[in-house]
CSV table of C-alpha atoms in Angstrom, one decimal:
chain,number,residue,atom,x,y,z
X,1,UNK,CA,-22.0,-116.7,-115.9
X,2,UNK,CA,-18.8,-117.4,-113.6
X,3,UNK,CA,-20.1,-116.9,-110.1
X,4,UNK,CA,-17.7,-115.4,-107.7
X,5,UNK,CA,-16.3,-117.4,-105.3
X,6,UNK,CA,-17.9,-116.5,-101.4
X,7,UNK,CA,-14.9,-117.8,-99.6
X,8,UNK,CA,-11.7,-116.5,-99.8
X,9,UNK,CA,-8.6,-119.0,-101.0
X,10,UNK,CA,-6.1,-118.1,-98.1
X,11,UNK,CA,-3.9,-121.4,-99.9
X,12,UNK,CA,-3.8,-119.7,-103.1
X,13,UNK,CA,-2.6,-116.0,-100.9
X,14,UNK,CA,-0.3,-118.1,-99.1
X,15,UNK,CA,1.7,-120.3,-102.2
X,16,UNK,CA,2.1,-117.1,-104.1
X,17,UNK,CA,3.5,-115.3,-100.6
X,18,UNK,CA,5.5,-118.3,-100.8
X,19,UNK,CA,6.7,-118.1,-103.9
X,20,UNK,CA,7.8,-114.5,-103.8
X,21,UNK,CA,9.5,-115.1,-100.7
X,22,UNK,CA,12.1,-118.2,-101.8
X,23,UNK,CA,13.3,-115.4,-103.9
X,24,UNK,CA,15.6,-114.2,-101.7
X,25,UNK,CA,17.1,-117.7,-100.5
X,26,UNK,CA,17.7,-118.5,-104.5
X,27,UNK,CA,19.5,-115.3,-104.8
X,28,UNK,CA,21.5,-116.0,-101.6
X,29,UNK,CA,22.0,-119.2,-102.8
X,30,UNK,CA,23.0,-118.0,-106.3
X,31,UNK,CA,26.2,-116.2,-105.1
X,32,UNK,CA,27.5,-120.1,-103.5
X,33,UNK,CA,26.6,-121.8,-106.7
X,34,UNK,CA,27.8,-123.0,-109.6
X,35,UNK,CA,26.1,-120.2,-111.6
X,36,UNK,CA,28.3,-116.9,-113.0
X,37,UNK,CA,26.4,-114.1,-111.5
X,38,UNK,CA,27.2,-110.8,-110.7
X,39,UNK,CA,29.2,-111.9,-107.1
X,40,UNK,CA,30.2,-115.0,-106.4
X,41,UNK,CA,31.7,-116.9,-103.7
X,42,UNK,CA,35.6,-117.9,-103.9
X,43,UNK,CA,34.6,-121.9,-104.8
X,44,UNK,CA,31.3,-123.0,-105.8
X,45,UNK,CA,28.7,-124.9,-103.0
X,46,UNK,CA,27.4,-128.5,-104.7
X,47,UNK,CA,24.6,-128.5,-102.7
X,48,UNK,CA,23.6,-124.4,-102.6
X,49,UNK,CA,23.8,-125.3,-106.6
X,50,UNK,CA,20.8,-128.2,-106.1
X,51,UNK,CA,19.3,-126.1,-104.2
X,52,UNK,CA,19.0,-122.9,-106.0
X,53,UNK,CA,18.6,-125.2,-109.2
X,54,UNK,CA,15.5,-126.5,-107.8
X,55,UNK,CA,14.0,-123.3,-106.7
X,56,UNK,CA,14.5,-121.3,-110.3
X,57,UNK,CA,13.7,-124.9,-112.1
X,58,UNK,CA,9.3,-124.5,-110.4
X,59,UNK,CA,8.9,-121.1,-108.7
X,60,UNK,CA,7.6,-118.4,-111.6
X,61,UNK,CA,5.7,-121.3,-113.1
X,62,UNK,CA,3.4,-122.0,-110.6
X,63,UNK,CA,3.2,-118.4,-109.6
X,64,UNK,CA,1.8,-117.4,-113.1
X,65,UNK,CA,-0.7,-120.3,-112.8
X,66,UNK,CA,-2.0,-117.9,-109.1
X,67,UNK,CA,-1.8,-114.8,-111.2
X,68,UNK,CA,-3.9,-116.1,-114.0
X,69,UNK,CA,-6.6,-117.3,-111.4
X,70,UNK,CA,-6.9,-114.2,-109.5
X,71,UNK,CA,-6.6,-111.9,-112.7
X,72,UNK,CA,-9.8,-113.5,-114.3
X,73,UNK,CA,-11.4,-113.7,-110.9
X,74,UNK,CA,-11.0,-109.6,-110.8
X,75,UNK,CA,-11.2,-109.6,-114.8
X,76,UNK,CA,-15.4,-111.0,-114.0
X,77,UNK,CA,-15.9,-108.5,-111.0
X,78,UNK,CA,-15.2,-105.5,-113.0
X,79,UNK,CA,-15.9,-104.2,-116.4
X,80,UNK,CA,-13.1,-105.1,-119.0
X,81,UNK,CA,-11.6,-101.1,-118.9
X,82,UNK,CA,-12.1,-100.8,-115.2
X,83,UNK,CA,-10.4,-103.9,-114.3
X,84,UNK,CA,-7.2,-103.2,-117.1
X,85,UNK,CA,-6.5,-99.9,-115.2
X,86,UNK,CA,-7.1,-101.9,-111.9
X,87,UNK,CA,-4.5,-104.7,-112.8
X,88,UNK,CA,-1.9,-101.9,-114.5
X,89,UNK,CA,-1.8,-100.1,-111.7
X,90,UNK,CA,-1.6,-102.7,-109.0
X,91,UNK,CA,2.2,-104.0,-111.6
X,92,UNK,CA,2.4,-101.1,-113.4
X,93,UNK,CA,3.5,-98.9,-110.4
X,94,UNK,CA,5.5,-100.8,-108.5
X,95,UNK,CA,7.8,-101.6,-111.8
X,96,UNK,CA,8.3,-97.9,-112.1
X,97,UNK,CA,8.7,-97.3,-108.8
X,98,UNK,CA,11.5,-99.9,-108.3
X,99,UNK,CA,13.3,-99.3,-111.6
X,100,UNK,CA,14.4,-95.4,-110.1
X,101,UNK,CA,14.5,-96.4,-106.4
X,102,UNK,CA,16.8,-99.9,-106.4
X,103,UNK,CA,17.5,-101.2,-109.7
X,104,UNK,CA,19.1,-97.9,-111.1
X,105,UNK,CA,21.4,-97.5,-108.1
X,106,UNK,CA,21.9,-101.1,-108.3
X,107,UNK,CA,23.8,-100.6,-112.0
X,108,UNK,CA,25.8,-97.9,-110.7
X,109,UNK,CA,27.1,-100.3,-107.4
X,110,UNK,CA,27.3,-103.4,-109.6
X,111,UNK,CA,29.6,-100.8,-111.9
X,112,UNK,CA,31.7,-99.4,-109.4
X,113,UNK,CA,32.1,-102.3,-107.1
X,114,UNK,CA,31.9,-105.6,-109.0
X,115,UNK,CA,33.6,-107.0,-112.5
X,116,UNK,CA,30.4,-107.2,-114.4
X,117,UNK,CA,30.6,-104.3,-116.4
X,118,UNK,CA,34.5,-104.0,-116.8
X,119,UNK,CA,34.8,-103.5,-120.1
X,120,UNK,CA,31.7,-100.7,-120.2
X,121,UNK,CA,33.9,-98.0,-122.1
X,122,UNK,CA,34.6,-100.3,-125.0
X,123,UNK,CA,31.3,-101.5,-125.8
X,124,UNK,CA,29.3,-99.7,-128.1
X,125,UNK,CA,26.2,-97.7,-128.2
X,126,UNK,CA,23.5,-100.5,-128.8
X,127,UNK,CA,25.5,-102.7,-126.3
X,128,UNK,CA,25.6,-100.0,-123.4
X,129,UNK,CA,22.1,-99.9,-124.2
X,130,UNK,CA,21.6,-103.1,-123.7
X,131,UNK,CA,23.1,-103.5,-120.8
X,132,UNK,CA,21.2,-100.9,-119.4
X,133,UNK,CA,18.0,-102.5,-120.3
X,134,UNK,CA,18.9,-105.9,-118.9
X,135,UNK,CA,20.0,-104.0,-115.8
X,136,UNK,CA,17.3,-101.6,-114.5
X,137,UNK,CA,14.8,-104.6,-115.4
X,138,UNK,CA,16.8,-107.3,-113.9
X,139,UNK,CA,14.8,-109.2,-110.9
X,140,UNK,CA,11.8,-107.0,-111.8
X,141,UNK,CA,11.0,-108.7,-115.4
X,142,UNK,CA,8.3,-110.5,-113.4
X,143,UNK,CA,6.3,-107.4,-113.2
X,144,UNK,CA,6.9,-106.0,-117.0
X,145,UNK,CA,5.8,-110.0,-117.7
X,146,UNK,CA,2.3,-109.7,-116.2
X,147,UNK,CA,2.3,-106.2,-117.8
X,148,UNK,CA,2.0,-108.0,-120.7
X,149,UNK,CA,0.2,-110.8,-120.4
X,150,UNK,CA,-2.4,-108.4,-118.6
X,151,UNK,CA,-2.9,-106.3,-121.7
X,152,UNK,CA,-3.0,-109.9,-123.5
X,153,UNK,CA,-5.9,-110.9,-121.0
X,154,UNK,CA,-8.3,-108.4,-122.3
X,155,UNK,CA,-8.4,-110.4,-125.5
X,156,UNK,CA,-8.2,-113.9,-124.2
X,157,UNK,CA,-10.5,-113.1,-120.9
X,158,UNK,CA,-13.1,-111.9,-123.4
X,159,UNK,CA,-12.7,-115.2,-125.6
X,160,UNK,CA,-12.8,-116.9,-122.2
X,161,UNK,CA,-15.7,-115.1,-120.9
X,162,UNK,CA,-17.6,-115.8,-123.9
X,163,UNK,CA,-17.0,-119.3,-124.6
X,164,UNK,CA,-20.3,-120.8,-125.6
X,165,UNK,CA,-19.1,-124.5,-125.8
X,166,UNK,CA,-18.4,-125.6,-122.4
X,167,UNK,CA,-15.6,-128.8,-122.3
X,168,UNK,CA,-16.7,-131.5,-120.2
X,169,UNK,CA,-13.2,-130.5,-117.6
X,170,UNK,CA,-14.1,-133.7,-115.1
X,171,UNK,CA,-12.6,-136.0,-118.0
X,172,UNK,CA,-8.8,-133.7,-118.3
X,173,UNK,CA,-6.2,-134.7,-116.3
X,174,UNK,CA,-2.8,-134.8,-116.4
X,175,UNK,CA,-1.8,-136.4,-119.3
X,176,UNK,CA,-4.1,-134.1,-121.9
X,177,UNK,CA,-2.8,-130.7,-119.8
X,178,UNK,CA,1.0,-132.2,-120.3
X,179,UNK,CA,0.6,-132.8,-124.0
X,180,UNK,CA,-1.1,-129.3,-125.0
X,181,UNK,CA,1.7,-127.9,-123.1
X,182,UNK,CA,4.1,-129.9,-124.7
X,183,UNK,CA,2.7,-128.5,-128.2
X,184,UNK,CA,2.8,-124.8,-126.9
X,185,UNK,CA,6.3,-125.2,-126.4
X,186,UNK,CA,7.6,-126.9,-129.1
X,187,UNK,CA,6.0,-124.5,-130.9
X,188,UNK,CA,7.7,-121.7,-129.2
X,189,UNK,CA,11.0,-123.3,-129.5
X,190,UNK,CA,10.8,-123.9,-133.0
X,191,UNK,CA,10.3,-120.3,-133.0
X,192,UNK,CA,13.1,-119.4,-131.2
X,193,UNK,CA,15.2,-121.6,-133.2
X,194,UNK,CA,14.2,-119.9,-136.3
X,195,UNK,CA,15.2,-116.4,-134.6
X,196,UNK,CA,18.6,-118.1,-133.7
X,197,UNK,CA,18.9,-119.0,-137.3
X,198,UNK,CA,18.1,-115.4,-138.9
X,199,UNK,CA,18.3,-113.1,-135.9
X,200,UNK,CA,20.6,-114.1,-133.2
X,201,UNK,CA,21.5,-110.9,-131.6
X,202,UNK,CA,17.8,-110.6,-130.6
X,203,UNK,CA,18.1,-113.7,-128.3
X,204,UNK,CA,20.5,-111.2,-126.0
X,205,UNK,CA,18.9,-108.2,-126.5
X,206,UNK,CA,17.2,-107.4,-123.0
X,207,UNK,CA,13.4,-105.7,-123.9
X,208,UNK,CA,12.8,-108.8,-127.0
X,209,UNK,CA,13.3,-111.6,-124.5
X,210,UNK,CA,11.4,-109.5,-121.5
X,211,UNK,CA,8.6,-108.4,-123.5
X,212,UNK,CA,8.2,-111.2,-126.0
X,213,UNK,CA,10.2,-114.8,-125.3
X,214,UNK,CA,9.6,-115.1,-121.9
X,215,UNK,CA,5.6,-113.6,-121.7
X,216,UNK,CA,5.3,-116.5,-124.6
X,217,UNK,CA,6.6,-119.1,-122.3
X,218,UNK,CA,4.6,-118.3,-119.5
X,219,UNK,CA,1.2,-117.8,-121.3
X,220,UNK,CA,0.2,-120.9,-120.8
X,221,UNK,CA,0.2,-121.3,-117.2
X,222,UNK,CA,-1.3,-117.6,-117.0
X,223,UNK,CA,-4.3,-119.3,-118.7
X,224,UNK,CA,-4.1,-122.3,-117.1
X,225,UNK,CA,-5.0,-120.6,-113.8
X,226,UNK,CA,-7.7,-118.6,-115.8
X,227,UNK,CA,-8.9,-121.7,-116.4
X,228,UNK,CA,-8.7,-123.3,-113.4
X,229,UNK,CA,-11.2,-120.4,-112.0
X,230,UNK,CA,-13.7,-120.7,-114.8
X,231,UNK,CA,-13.4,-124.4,-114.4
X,232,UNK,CA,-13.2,-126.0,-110.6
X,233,UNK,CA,-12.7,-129.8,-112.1
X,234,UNK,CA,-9.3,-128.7,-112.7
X,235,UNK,CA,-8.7,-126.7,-109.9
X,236,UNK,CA,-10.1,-129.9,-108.2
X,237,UNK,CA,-7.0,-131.6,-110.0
X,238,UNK,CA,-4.6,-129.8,-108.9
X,239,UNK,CA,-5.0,-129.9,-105.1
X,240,UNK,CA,-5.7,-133.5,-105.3
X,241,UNK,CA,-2.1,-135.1,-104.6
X,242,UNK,CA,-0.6,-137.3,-107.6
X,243,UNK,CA,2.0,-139.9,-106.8
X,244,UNK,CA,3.1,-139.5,-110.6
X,245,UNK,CA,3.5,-135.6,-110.4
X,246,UNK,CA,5.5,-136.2,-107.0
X,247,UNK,CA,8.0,-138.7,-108.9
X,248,UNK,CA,7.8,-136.9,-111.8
X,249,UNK,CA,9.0,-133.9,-109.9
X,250,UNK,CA,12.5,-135.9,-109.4
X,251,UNK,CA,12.8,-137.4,-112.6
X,252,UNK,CA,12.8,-134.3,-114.2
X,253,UNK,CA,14.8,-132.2,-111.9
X,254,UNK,CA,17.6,-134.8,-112.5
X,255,UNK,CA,17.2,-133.9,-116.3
X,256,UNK,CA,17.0,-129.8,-115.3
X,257,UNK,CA,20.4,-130.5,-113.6
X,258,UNK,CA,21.8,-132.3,-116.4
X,259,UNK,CA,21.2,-129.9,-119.2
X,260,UNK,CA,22.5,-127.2,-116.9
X,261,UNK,CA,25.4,-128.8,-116.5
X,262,UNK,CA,26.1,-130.8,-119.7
X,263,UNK,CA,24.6,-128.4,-122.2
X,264,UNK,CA,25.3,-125.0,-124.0
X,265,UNK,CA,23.9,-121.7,-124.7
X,266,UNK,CA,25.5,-122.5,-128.6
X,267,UNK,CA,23.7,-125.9,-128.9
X,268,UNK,CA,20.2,-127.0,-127.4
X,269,UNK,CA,19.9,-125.3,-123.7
X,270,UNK,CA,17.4,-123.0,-123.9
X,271,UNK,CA,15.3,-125.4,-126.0
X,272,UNK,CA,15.6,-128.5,-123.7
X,273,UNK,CA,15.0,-126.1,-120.6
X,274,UNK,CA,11.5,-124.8,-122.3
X,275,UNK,CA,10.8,-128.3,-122.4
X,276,UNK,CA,12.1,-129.3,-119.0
X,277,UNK,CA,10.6,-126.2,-117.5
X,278,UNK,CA,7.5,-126.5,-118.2
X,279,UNK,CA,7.5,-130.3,-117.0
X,280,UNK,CA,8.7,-129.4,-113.8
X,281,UNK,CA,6.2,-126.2,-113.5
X,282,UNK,CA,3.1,-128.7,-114.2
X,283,UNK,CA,4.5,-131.1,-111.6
X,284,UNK,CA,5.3,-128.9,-109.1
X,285,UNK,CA,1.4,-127.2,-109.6
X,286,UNK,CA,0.2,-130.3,-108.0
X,287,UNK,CA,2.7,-130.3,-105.1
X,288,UNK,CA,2.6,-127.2,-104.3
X,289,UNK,CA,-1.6,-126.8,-104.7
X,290,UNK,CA,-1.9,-130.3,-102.9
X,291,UNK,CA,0.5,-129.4,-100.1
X,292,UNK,CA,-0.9,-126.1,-99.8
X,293,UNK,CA,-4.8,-126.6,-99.8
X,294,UNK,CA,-4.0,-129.4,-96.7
X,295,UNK,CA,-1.5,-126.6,-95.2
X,296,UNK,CA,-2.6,-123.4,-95.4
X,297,UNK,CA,-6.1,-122.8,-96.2
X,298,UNK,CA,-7.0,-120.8,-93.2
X,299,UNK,CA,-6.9,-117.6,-92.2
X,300,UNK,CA,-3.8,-116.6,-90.0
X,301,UNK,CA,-3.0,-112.9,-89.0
X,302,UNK,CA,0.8,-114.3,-89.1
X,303,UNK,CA,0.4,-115.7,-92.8
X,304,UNK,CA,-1.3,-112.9,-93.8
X,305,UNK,CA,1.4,-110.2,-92.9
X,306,UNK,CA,3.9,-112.7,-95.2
X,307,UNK,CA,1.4,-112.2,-98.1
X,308,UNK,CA,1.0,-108.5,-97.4
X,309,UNK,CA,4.8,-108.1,-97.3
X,310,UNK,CA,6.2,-110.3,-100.2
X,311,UNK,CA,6.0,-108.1,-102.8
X,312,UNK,CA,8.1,-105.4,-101.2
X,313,UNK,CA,10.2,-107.9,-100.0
X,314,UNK,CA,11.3,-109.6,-102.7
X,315,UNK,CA,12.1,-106.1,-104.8
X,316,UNK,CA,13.9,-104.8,-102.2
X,317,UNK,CA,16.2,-108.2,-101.2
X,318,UNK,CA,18.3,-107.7,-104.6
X,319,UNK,CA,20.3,-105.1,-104.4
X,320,UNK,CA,20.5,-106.4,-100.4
X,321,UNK,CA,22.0,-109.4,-101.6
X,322,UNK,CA,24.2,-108.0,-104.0
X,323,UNK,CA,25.6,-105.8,-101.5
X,324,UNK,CA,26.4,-108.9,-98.9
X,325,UNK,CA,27.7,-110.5,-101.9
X,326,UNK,CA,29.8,-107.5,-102.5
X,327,UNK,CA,31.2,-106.7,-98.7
X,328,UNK,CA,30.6,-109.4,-96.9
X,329,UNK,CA,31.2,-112.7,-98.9
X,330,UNK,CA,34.4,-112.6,-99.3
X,331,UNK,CA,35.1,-112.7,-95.8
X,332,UNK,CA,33.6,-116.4,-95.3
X,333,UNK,CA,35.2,-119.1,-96.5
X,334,UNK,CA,32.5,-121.7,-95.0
X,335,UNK,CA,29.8,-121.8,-98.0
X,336,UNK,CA,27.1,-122.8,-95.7
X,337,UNK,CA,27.7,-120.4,-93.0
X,338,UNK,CA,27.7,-117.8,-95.7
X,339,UNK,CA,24.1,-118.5,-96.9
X,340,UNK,CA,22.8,-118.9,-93.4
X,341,UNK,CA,24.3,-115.5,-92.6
X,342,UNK,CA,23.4,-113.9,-96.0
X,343,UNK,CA,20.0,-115.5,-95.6
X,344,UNK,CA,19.8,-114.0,-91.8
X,345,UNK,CA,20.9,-110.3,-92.8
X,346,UNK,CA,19.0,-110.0,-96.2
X,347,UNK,CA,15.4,-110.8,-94.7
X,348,UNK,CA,16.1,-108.5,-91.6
X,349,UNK,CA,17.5,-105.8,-93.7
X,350,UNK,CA,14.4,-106.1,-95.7
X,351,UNK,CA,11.5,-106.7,-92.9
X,352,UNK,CA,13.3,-103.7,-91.6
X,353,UNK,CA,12.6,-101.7,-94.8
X,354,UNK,CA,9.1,-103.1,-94.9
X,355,UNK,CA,8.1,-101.3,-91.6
X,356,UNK,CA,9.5,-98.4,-92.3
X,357,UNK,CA,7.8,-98.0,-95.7
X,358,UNK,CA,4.3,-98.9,-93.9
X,359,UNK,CA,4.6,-95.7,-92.2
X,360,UNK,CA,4.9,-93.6,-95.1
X,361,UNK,CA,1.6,-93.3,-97.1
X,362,UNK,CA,3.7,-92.5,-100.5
X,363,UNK,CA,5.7,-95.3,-100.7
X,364,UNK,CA,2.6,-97.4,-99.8
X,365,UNK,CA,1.1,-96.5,-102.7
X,366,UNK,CA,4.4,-96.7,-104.9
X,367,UNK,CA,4.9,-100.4,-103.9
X,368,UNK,CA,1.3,-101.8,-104.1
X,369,UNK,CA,-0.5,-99.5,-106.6
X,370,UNK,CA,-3.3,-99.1,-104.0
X,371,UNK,CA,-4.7,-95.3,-103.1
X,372,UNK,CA,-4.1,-94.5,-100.1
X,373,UNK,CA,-6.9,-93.5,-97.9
X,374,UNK,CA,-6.1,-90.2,-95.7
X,375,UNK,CA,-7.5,-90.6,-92.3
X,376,UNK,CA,-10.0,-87.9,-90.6
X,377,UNK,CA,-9.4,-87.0,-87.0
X,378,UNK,CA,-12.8,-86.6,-85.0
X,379,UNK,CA,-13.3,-83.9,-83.2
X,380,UNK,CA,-15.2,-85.0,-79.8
X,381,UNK,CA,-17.7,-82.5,-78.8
């Protein structure tokens, strides 16, 4: 049996703190780039565009790797039924909670205030559906992901659990964990080209590619953390730096940016960036695990606070940013200054949220999942 682990990982709290957090300077940084989003600055930023494609090119990769580890470490603590309602409710709530509270007034401001949705009373019923769909999910699809892949892990944690033939993990590295990733995904893009083939219009349609395509893309790393808890040789590997993974990291970012750029949603895009993704995802694991473990493996009352906010930070920092993007963005015609400012406001706005909720015991509970404890006044004698 697994034994638990006495010492807690504060590197692994503090990456996925991390990771949550750079949210909100890629969606800052989205409005100054090159990307069509919902607002966007007067002329596009080159280097706000290398920026934010280098955060949204790693960031949910690795952070599914840290979910995976932590959900199996839970998943061997509890029983299998008591740690499923555990898990659900720790995602489940939150993603309700935030659809009513910030991603449903969100539609109605990106509908009266921005172009997004300007031809709404032509489109038909499926397609205002649709729309709907794509919009009260939006930055949330996270969540509803590892939803999924939750209910998944009571079949694959139980395969895992129960694996009688233990590989020898000291002899995997990083070529063998490339190539079966490399055969995952050309698997799932011959999959998706097949559905492109027959069934196009489910490519766009909002709850298919949320529910289905994207949990299929990030299985792997899900269970690559799961693994890398059963297994400490690879967890081993992954904090140990790499020199390869490091320029391996550049290489393929150049190749990220270039299919961005030079490719199209008609031809090969989504393909190539399943394939380029999930290079840069394993390369960036080791970075960010090496630099990490040397970093931040201690315990620190400041750190800690980040890790204990990021979740509520990073739901509520959307519709902040769309709003900036909205009133203010058009009133600075310096791209940098923008960002900085956007940057500035959006995290106050949303630390400022973040204490307020703390001193409300119901949306505690809405945005963590956690009971909250009611606290008994002593009567002194």
């Amino acid at each position: 049996m697994t034994q638990n682990k006495a010492q807690r990982e504060y590197f692994l709290d503090s990456i996925r703190a991390c990771l949550m957090l750079l949210g909100v300077p890629f969606h800052v940084s989205l409005i100054y780039s090159m990307q069509a989003w919902a607002v966007n600055s007067a002329e596009p930023s080159v280097w706000l565009t290398v920026f934010n494609d280098f955060i949204h090119a790693f960031r949910m990769q690795v952070f599914f790797v840290i979910s995976g580890y932590f959900s199996y470490m839970l998943y061997l603590r509890y029983s299998p039924g008591r740690w499923l309602k555990v898990r659900l409710e720790r995602v489940g709530i939150p993603l309700l909670s935030a659809i009513p509270l910030f991603t449903l007034p969100q539609f109605f401001m990106l509908k009266a205030w921005t172009a997004k949705m300007a031809n709404w009373d032509s489109l038909s019923l499926y397609d205002k559906y649709n729309n709907v769909v794509w919009e009260l999910i939006s930055h949330l699809w996270f969540l509803l992901v590892l939803v999924v892949l939750t209910t998944s892990g009571m079949v694959m944690f139980r395969w895992l659990r129960n694996q009688r033939h233990e590989r020898d993990y000291d002899q995997v590295g990083w070529g063998k964990i490339t190539l079966a990733f490399m055969v995952w995904v050309l698997l799932l893009d011959l999959f998706r080209r097949a559905i492109f083939l027959t069934q196009p219009q489910l490519l766009s349609d909002g709850l298919f590619n949320n529910v289905v395509m994207v949990p299929l893309f990030y299985l792997p790393f899900f269970m690559l953390g799961a693994l890398a808890w059963k297994h400490q040789a690879l967890k081993q590997l992954f904090i140990r730096f790499n020199p390869w993974m490091c320029y391996g990291t550049i290489a393929v970012f150049i190749a990220y940016s270039l299919n961005q750029r030079f490719s199209s949603g008609a031809g090969w895009l989504y393909e190539i960036d399943n394939v380029i993704s999930t290079l840069m995802g394993l390369c960036m694991l080791n970075v960010c695990f090496c630099f990490g473990y040397k970093a931040l493996n201690s315990h620190s009352p400041r750190i800690m606070y980040l890790v204990n906010a990021s979740l509520f930070i990073y739901l509520v920092h959307h519709p902040l940013t769309l709003l900036y993007g909205i009133f203010v963005t058009p009133h600075i015609s310096n791209n940098t200054v923008g960002f900085l400012l956007g940057l500035t406001t959006v995290f106050a706005g949303a630390f400022l949220l973040y204490e307020i909720h703390l001193r409300i015991p119901l949306l505690r509970f809405l945005f963590s999942g956690k009971p909250q404890q009611r606290k008994v006044a002593t009567v002194r004698g």
